[in-house]
Amino acid sequence: PLVSAGALPALLRATRGGSKRAALLSSHAVARLLISTNPALVADATLLDCAGPLVRLIQHDYALQQFEGLLALTNLASAGYEYKCHVADVDKGAAFSALEELQWGRHPKVARAATECLANLIPAPKVIAELKKIPARLRAWLELALPPTPTEGDEGREYDPAAASAAAGGLAMAAGEEGVT
């Protein structure tokens, strides 16, 4: 009901004007709405306008906002190729850096959500270009996709099957791209 009543355009206006706190809270409200909204029910222009505030939201150091922003970005990216490319290009590619930082962060659920979001963005040329730049990124994704061996002990992060599945899916999609090794 809120989305059909025009809440997203109103919140997007609030992300651009006023105080930093108002912009942050409005961005968080956009995220909360987009988590559970079918992107097909939102006007294309409005949906595209949501990407910037969501990317800026995940750059704040508050795990709940990061997590919900990531879920919303993943949902937005699920709307199609155009949306994946748009999210990847937000703020001159700042989305990839922010997502990658969160993927290896200290909060397991945020890290999983970032991995899932990045995996959804892999068809975007900007994301493929970033993966090609540093081959070690793909090796790290492979390590994330594999369960720890018994000899590895308790070092590093705890194994997360959902994050592993997202990493494996991302690797499978990236493997089909020319120049990805």
Coordinates of N, CA and C in Angstrom, one line a residue:
P1 N 0.8 -1.2 0.0 CA 0.0 0.0 0.0 C 0.8 1.3 0.0
L2 N 1.9 1.3 0.8 CA 2.8 2.5 0.8 C 3.4 2.8 -0.5
V3 N 3.9 1.8 -1.2 CA 4.5 2.0 -2.5 C 3.5 2.5 -3.5
S4 N 2.3 1.9 -3.6 CA 1.3 2.4 -4.5 C 0.7 3.7 -4.2
A5 N 0.9 4.2 -2.9 CA 0.4 5.5 -2.5 C 1.5 6.6 -2.8
G6 N 2.6 6.2 -3.4 CA 3.6 7.2 -3.7 C 4.7 7.4 -2.7
A7 N 4.9 6.5 -1.8 CA 5.9 6.7 -0.7 C 7.3 6.8 -1.2
L8 N 7.7 6.0 -2.2 CA 9.0 6.0 -2.7 C 9.5 7.3 -3.3
P9 N 8.7 7.9 -4.2 CA 9.1 9.2 -4.7 C 9.2 10.3 -3.6
A10 N 8.3 10.2 -2.6 CA 8.4 11.2 -1.5 C 9.7 10.9 -0.7
L11 N 10.0 9.7 -0.4 CA 11.2 9.4 0.3 C 12.5 9.7 -0.5
L12 N 12.4 9.5 -1.8 CA 13.6 9.9 -2.6 C 13.8 11.4 -2.6
R13 N 12.8 12.2 -2.6 CA 13.0 13.6 -2.5 C 13.6 14.0 -1.1
A14 N 13.2 13.3 -0.1 CA 13.8 13.5 1.2 C 15.3 13.1 1.3
T15 N 15.7 12.2 0.5 CA 17.1 11.8 0.5 C 18.0 12.8 -0.2
R16 N 17.4 13.7 -1.0 CA 18.2 14.8 -1.7 C 18.2 16.1 -1.0
G17 N 17.2 16.4 -0.1 CA 17.2 17.7 0.5 C 17.2 17.5 2.0
G18 N 17.5 18.6 2.7 CA 17.4 18.5 4.2 C 18.7 18.1 4.8
S19 N 18.6 17.6 6.0 CA 19.8 17.3 6.8 C 20.4 15.9 6.3
K20 N 21.6 15.6 6.8 CA 22.2 14.3 6.5 C 21.4 13.2 7.2
R21 N 21.0 13.5 8.4 CA 20.2 12.5 9.2 C 18.9 12.2 8.5
A22 N 18.2 13.2 8.0 CA 16.9 13.0 7.2 C 17.2 12.2 6.0
A23 N 18.3 12.5 5.3 CA 18.6 11.7 4.1 C 18.9 10.3 4.4
L24 N 19.7 10.0 5.5 CA 20.0 8.7 5.9 C 18.7 7.9 6.3
L25 N 17.9 8.5 7.1 CA 16.7 7.8 7.5 C 15.7 7.6 6.4
S26 N 15.7 8.5 5.4 CA 14.8 8.3 4.2 C 15.4 7.2 3.4
S27 N 16.7 7.1 3.2 CA 17.3 6.0 2.5 C 17.0 4.7 3.1
H28 N 17.0 4.7 4.5 CA 16.7 3.4 5.2 C 15.3 3.0 4.9
A29 N 14.4 4.0 4.9 CA 13.0 3.7 4.7 C 12.8 3.2 3.3
V30 N 13.5 3.8 2.3 CA 13.5 3.2 0.9 C 13.9 1.8 0.9
A31 N 15.0 1.5 1.6 CA 15.5 0.1 1.7 C 14.4 -0.8 2.3
R32 N 13.8 -0.4 3.4 CA 12.8 -1.3 4.0 C 11.6 -1.5 3.1
L33 N 11.2 -0.5 2.3 CA 10.1 -0.7 1.4 C 10.5 -1.6 0.2
L34 N 11.7 -1.5 -0.3 CA 12.1 -2.3 -1.4 C 12.5 -3.7 -1.1
I35 N 12.7 -4.0 0.1 CA 13.0 -5.4 0.5 C 11.8 -6.3 0.2
S36 N 10.6 -5.8 0.5 CA 9.4 -6.7 0.3 C 8.5 -6.2 -0.8
T37 N 9.0 -5.4 -1.7 CA 8.2 -4.9 -2.8 C 8.7 -5.6 -4.1
N38 N 7.8 -6.1 -4.9 CA 8.1 -6.6 -6.2 C 8.5 -5.5 -7.1
P39 N 9.8 -5.5 -7.6 CA 10.3 -4.4 -8.4 C 9.4 -4.1 -9.6
A40 N 8.7 -5.1 -10.1 CA 7.9 -4.9 -11.3 C 6.7 -4.0 -11.0
L41 N 6.4 -3.8 -9.7 CA 5.3 -2.9 -9.3 C 5.7 -1.4 -9.2
V42 N 7.0 -1.2 -9.4 CA 7.5 0.2 -9.2 C 7.9 0.8 -10.5
A43 N 7.5 2.0 -10.8 CA 7.9 2.7 -12.0 C 9.4 2.6 -12.3
D44 N 9.8 2.3 -13.5 CA 11.2 2.2 -13.8 C 12.1 3.3 -13.4
A45 N 11.6 4.6 -13.6 CA 12.4 5.7 -13.2 C 12.6 5.8 -11.7
T46 N 11.5 5.5 -11.0 CA 11.6 5.5 -9.5 C 12.6 4.4 -9.0
L47 N 12.5 3.2 -9.6 CA 13.3 2.1 -9.2 C 14.8 2.5 -9.4
L48 N 15.1 3.1 -10.6 CA 16.5 3.5 -10.9 C 16.9 4.6 -9.9
D49 N 16.1 5.5 -9.6 CA 16.4 6.5 -8.6 C 16.7 6.0 -7.2
C50 N 16.3 4.8 -6.9 CA 16.5 4.2 -5.6 C 18.0 3.8 -5.4
A51 N 18.6 3.5 -6.5 CA 20.0 2.9 -6.4 C 21.0 3.8 -5.6
G52 N 21.0 5.0 -6.0 CA 22.0 5.9 -5.3 C 21.8 6.0 -3.8
P53 N 20.6 6.3 -3.3 CA 20.4 6.3 -1.9 C 20.8 5.0 -1.2
L54 N 20.5 3.9 -1.9 CA 20.8 2.6 -1.3 C 22.3 2.4 -1.2
V55 N 23.0 2.7 -2.2 CA 24.4 2.5 -2.2 C 25.0 3.4 -1.1
R56 N 24.6 4.6 -1.0 CA 25.1 5.5 0.1 C 24.7 5.0 1.5
L57 N 23.5 4.3 1.6 CA 23.1 3.7 2.8 C 24.1 2.7 3.3
I58 N 24.5 1.8 2.4 CA 25.3 0.7 2.8 C 26.8 1.1 3.1
Q59 N 27.1 2.4 2.8 CA 28.4 2.9 3.2 C 28.5 3.4 4.6
H60 N 27.3 3.5 5.3 CA 27.3 3.9 6.7 C 27.7 2.7 7.6
D61 N 28.2 3.0 8.7 CA 28.7 2.0 9.6 C 27.7 1.5 10.6
Y62 N 26.6 1.1 10.1 CA 25.5 0.6 11.0 C 25.0 -0.7 10.3
A63 N 25.2 -1.8 10.9 CA 25.0 -3.1 10.3 C 23.5 -3.3 9.9
L64 N 22.5 -2.9 10.6 CA 21.1 -3.1 10.2 C 20.8 -2.3 8.9
Q65 N 21.3 -1.1 8.8 CA 21.1 -0.3 7.6 C 21.8 -0.9 6.4
Q66 N 23.0 -1.4 6.7 CA 23.8 -2.1 5.6 C 23.1 -3.3 5.1
F67 N 22.6 -4.1 6.1 CA 22.0 -5.4 5.7 C 20.7 -5.1 4.9
E68 N 19.9 -4.2 5.4 CA 18.6 -3.9 4.7 C 18.8 -3.2 3.4
G69 N 19.9 -2.4 3.3 CA 20.2 -1.8 2.1 C 20.7 -2.8 1.1
L70 N 21.4 -3.8 1.5 CA 21.9 -4.8 0.6 C 20.8 -5.7 0.1
L71 N 19.8 -6.0 1.0 CA 18.7 -6.8 0.6 C 17.9 -6.0 -0.5
A72 N 17.7 -4.7 -0.3 CA 17.0 -3.9 -1.2 C 17.7 -3.8 -2.6
L73 N 19.0 -3.6 -2.5 CA 19.8 -3.6 -3.8 C 19.7 -4.9 -4.5
T74 N 19.7 -6.0 -3.8 CA 19.6 -7.3 -4.4 C 18.3 -7.5 -5.1
N75 N 17.2 -7.0 -4.4 CA 15.9 -7.0 -5.0 C 15.8 -6.1 -6.2
L76 N 16.4 -5.0 -6.1 CA 16.4 -4.0 -7.3 C 17.1 -4.7 -8.5
A77 N 18.3 -5.3 -8.2 CA 19.0 -5.9 -9.3 C 18.3 -7.1 -9.9
S78 N 17.4 -7.7 -9.2 CA 16.6 -8.8 -9.7 C 15.6 -8.4 -10.8
A79 N 15.4 -7.0 -10.9 CA 14.5 -6.5 -11.9 C 15.0 -6.7 -13.3
G80 N 16.3 -6.9 -13.5 CA 16.8 -7.1 -14.9 C 18.1 -6.5 -15.1
Y81 N 18.6 -6.8 -16.3 CA 20.0 -6.4 -16.7 C 20.2 -4.9 -16.5
E82 N 19.3 -4.1 -17.0 CA 19.4 -2.6 -16.9 C 19.6 -2.1 -15.5
Y83 N 19.0 -2.8 -14.6 CA 19.1 -2.4 -13.1 C 20.4 -2.8 -12.6
K84 N 20.9 -4.0 -13.0 CA 22.2 -4.5 -12.5 C 23.3 -3.5 -12.9
C85 N 23.2 -3.1 -14.2 CA 24.2 -2.2 -14.7 C 24.1 -0.8 -14.0
H86 N 22.9 -0.4 -13.8 CA 22.7 0.9 -13.1 C 23.3 0.9 -11.7
V87 N 23.0 -0.1 -10.9 CA 23.5 -0.3 -9.6 C 25.0 -0.3 -9.6
A88 N 25.6 -1.0 -10.5 CA 27.1 -1.2 -10.6 C 27.7 0.2 -10.9
D89 N 27.0 1.1 -11.6 CA 27.6 2.3 -12.1 C 27.3 3.5 -11.1
V90 N 26.5 3.3 -10.0 CA 26.2 4.4 -9.1 C 27.4 5.0 -8.6
D91 N 27.4 6.3 -8.5 CA 28.5 7.1 -7.9 C 29.9 6.7 -8.5
K92 N 29.9 6.6 -9.8 CA 31.2 6.2 -10.5 C 31.7 4.9 -10.1
G93 N 30.9 3.9 -9.8 CA 31.3 2.6 -9.5 C 31.6 2.4 -8.0
A94 N 31.1 3.3 -7.2 CA 31.3 3.2 -5.7 C 30.6 2.0 -5.1
A95 N 29.6 1.5 -5.8 CA 28.8 0.4 -5.3 C 29.7 -0.8 -5.2
F96 N 30.5 -1.1 -6.2 CA 31.4 -2.3 -6.2 C 32.3 -2.3 -5.0
S97 N 33.0 -1.1 -4.8 CA 33.9 -1.0 -3.6 C 33.2 -1.2 -2.3
A98 N 32.0 -0.6 -2.2 CA 31.3 -0.7 -0.9 C 30.8 -2.2 -0.7
L99 N 30.3 -2.8 -1.8 CA 29.8 -4.2 -1.7 C 31.0 -5.1 -1.3
E100 N 32.1 -4.9 -2.0 CA 33.3 -5.8 -1.7 C 33.8 -5.6 -0.3
E101 N 33.8 -4.4 0.2 CA 34.2 -4.2 1.6 C 33.3 -4.9 2.6
L102 N 32.0 -4.8 2.3 CA 31.0 -5.4 3.2 C 31.1 -7.0 3.1
Q103 N 31.4 -7.5 1.9 CA 31.5 -8.9 1.7 C 32.5 -9.5 2.6
W104 N 33.6 -8.8 2.9 CA 34.6 -9.4 3.8 C 34.6 -8.7 5.2
G105 N 33.5 -8.1 5.5 CA 33.4 -7.4 6.8 C 33.2 -8.4 8.0
R106 N 32.9 -7.7 9.1 CA 32.9 -8.5 10.4 C 31.5 -9.0 10.7
H107 N 30.5 -8.6 10.0 CA 29.1 -9.1 10.3 C 28.7 -10.2 9.3
P108 N 28.5 -11.4 9.8 CA 28.2 -12.5 8.9 C 27.0 -12.3 8.0
K109 N 25.9 -11.8 8.6 CA 24.7 -11.6 7.7 C 24.9 -10.5 6.7
V110 N 25.6 -9.5 7.1 CA 25.9 -8.4 6.1 C 26.9 -8.9 5.0
A111 N 27.9 -9.7 5.4 CA 28.8 -10.3 4.5 C 28.0 -11.2 3.5
R112 N 27.1 -12.0 4.0 CA 26.3 -12.9 3.1 C 25.5 -12.1 2.2
A113 N 24.8 -11.0 2.7 CA 23.9 -10.2 1.8 C 24.8 -9.5 0.8
A114 N 26.0 -9.0 1.1 CA 26.9 -8.4 0.1 C 27.3 -9.4 -1.0
T115 N 27.6 -10.6 -0.6 CA 28.0 -11.6 -1.5 C 26.8 -11.9 -2.5
E116 N 25.6 -12.0 -1.9 CA 24.4 -12.3 -2.7 C 24.2 -11.1 -3.7
C117 N 24.3 -9.9 -3.2 CA 24.1 -8.8 -4.1 C 25.2 -8.7 -5.2
L118 N 26.4 -8.9 -4.9 CA 27.5 -8.9 -5.9 C 27.2 -10.0 -6.9
A119 N 26.8 -11.2 -6.4 CA 26.5 -12.3 -7.4 C 25.4 -11.9 -8.3
N120 N 24.4 -11.2 -7.9 CA 23.3 -10.7 -8.7 C 23.8 -9.7 -9.7
L121 N 24.9 -8.9 -9.4 CA 25.4 -7.9 -10.2 C 26.4 -8.4 -11.3
I122 N 26.8 -9.6 -11.2 CA 27.9 -10.1 -12.0 C 27.7 -9.9 -13.5
P123 N 26.5 -10.0 -14.0 CA 26.3 -9.7 -15.5 C 26.7 -8.3 -15.9
A124 N 26.7 -7.3 -15.0 CA 27.0 -5.9 -15.3 C 28.5 -5.8 -15.8
P125 N 28.7 -5.1 -16.9 CA 30.1 -5.0 -17.4 C 31.0 -4.3 -16.3
K126 N 30.6 -3.4 -15.5 CA 31.4 -2.8 -14.5 C 31.9 -3.8 -13.5
V127 N 31.1 -4.7 -13.1 CA 31.4 -5.7 -12.1 C 32.4 -6.7 -12.7
I128 N 32.1 -7.1 -14.0 CA 33.1 -8.1 -14.6 C 34.4 -7.4 -14.8
A129 N 34.4 -6.1 -15.2 CA 35.7 -5.4 -15.3 C 36.5 -5.4 -14.0
E130 N 35.8 -5.2 -12.9 CA 36.4 -5.2 -11.6 C 37.0 -6.5 -11.2
L131 N 36.2 -7.6 -11.5 CA 36.7 -8.9 -11.2 C 37.9 -9.3 -12.1
K132 N 38.0 -8.8 -13.3 CA 39.1 -9.1 -14.2 C 40.4 -8.4 -13.7
K133 N 40.3 -7.2 -13.1 CA 41.4 -6.4 -12.7 C 42.3 -7.1 -11.7
I134 N 41.7 -7.8 -10.8 CA 42.5 -8.5 -9.7 C 42.1 -10.0 -9.6
P135 N 42.8 -10.9 -10.3 CA 42.4 -12.3 -10.3 C 42.3 -12.9 -8.8
A136 N 42.9 -12.3 -7.9 CA 42.8 -12.8 -6.5 C 41.4 -12.7 -6.0
R137 N 40.6 -11.8 -6.5 CA 39.2 -11.6 -6.1 C 38.5 -12.9 -6.3
L138 N 38.7 -13.5 -7.5 CA 37.9 -14.7 -7.8 C 38.4 -15.9 -7.0
R139 N 39.7 -15.9 -6.7 CA 40.2 -17.0 -5.8 C 39.6 -16.8 -4.4
A140 N 39.4 -15.6 -3.9 CA 38.7 -15.4 -2.6 C 37.3 -15.8 -2.7
W141 N 36.6 -15.6 -3.8 CA 35.2 -16.1 -4.0 C 35.2 -17.6 -3.9
L142 N 36.2 -18.2 -4.5 CA 36.3 -19.7 -4.5 C 36.5 -20.2 -3.1
E143 N 37.3 -19.6 -2.3 CA 37.5 -20.0 -0.9 C 36.2 -19.8 -0.1
L144 N 35.5 -18.7 -0.5 CA 34.2 -18.5 0.2 C 33.2 -19.6 -0.2
A145 N 33.2 -20.1 -1.4 CA 32.3 -21.1 -1.9 C 32.6 -22.5 -1.3
L146 N 33.8 -22.7 -0.9 CA 34.2 -24.1 -0.5 C 34.1 -24.2 1.0
P147 N 33.6 -25.3 1.5 CA 33.6 -25.5 3.0 C 35.1 -25.6 3.5
P148 N 35.3 -25.2 4.7 CA 36.7 -25.4 5.2 C 37.1 -26.8 5.4
T149 N 38.4 -27.1 5.1 CA 38.9 -28.4 5.3 C 39.2 -28.7 6.8
P150 N 39.1 -29.9 7.2 CA 39.4 -30.3 8.6 C 40.7 -29.7 9.1
T151 N 41.7 -29.6 8.2 CA 43.0 -29.1 8.7 C 43.1 -27.6 8.9
E152 N 42.1 -26.9 8.4 CA 42.1 -25.4 8.5 C 41.7 -25.0 9.9
G153 N 41.0 -25.8 10.7 CA 40.7 -25.4 12.0 C 39.6 -24.3 12.0
D154 N 39.7 -23.5 13.1 CA 38.7 -22.4 13.3 C 39.3 -21.0 12.8
E155 N 40.2 -21.0 11.9 CA 40.8 -19.8 11.4 C 39.8 -19.1 10.5
G156 N 39.8 -17.8 10.5 CA 39.0 -17.0 9.5 C 37.5 -17.0 9.9
R157 N 36.7 -16.8 8.9 CA 35.3 -16.7 9.2 C 34.6 -18.1 9.3
E158 N 33.5 -18.1 9.9 CA 32.7 -19.3 10.0 C 32.0 -19.6 8.7
Y159 N 32.0 -20.9 8.3 CA 31.4 -21.3 7.1 C 29.9 -21.0 7.0
D160 N 29.4 -20.4 6.0 CA 28.0 -20.0 5.8 C 27.6 -20.6 4.5
P161 N 26.7 -21.6 4.6 CA 26.3 -22.3 3.3 C 25.5 -21.3 2.4
A162 N 24.8 -20.4 2.9 CA 24.1 -19.4 2.0 C 25.1 -18.5 1.2
A163 N 26.1 -18.0 2.0 CA 27.1 -17.2 1.3 C 27.9 -18.0 0.3
A164 N 28.2 -19.3 0.7 CA 28.9 -20.2 -0.2 C 28.1 -20.4 -1.5
S165 N 26.8 -20.6 -1.4 CA 26.0 -20.8 -2.5 C 26.0 -19.6 -3.4
A166 N 25.9 -18.4 -2.8 CA 25.9 -17.2 -3.6 C 27.3 -17.0 -4.3
A167 N 28.4 -17.3 -3.6 CA 29.7 -17.2 -4.2 C 29.9 -18.2 -5.3
A168 N 29.4 -19.4 -5.1 CA 29.5 -20.4 -6.2 C 28.7 -20.0 -7.4
G169 N 27.5 -19.4 -7.2 CA 26.7 -18.9 -8.3 C 27.3 -17.8 -9.0
G170 N 27.9 -16.9 -8.3 CA 28.7 -15.7 -8.9 C 29.8 -16.2 -9.7
L171 N 30.6 -17.2 -9.2 CA 31.7 -17.7 -9.9 C 31.2 -18.4 -11.2
A172 N 30.1 -19.1 -11.1 CA 29.6 -19.8 -12.3 C 29.2 -18.8 -13.4
M173 N 28.6 -17.7 -13.0 CA 28.2 -16.6 -13.9 C 29.5 -15.9 -14.5
A174 N 30.4 -15.6 -13.7 CA 31.6 -15.0 -14.1 C 32.5 -15.8 -15.0
A175 N 32.4 -17.2 -14.8 CA 33.2 -18.1 -15.6 C 32.8 -18.0 -17.1
G176 N 31.6 -17.6 -17.4 CA 31.1 -17.5 -18.8 C 31.6 -16.3 -19.5
E177 N 32.2 -15.4 -18.8 CA 32.7 -14.1 -19.4 C 34.1 -14.2 -19.9
E178 N 34.3 -13.6 -21.1 CA 35.6 -13.7 -21.7 C 36.7 -12.9 -20.9
G179 N 37.8 -13.6 -20.7 CA 38.9 -12.9 -19.9 C 38.8 -13.2 -18.4
V180 N 37.8 -13.8 -17.9 CA 37.8 -14.1 -16.5 C 38.4 -15.5 -16.2
T181 N 39.5 -15.4 -15.4 CA 40.2 -16.7 -15.1 C 40.3 -16.9 -13.6

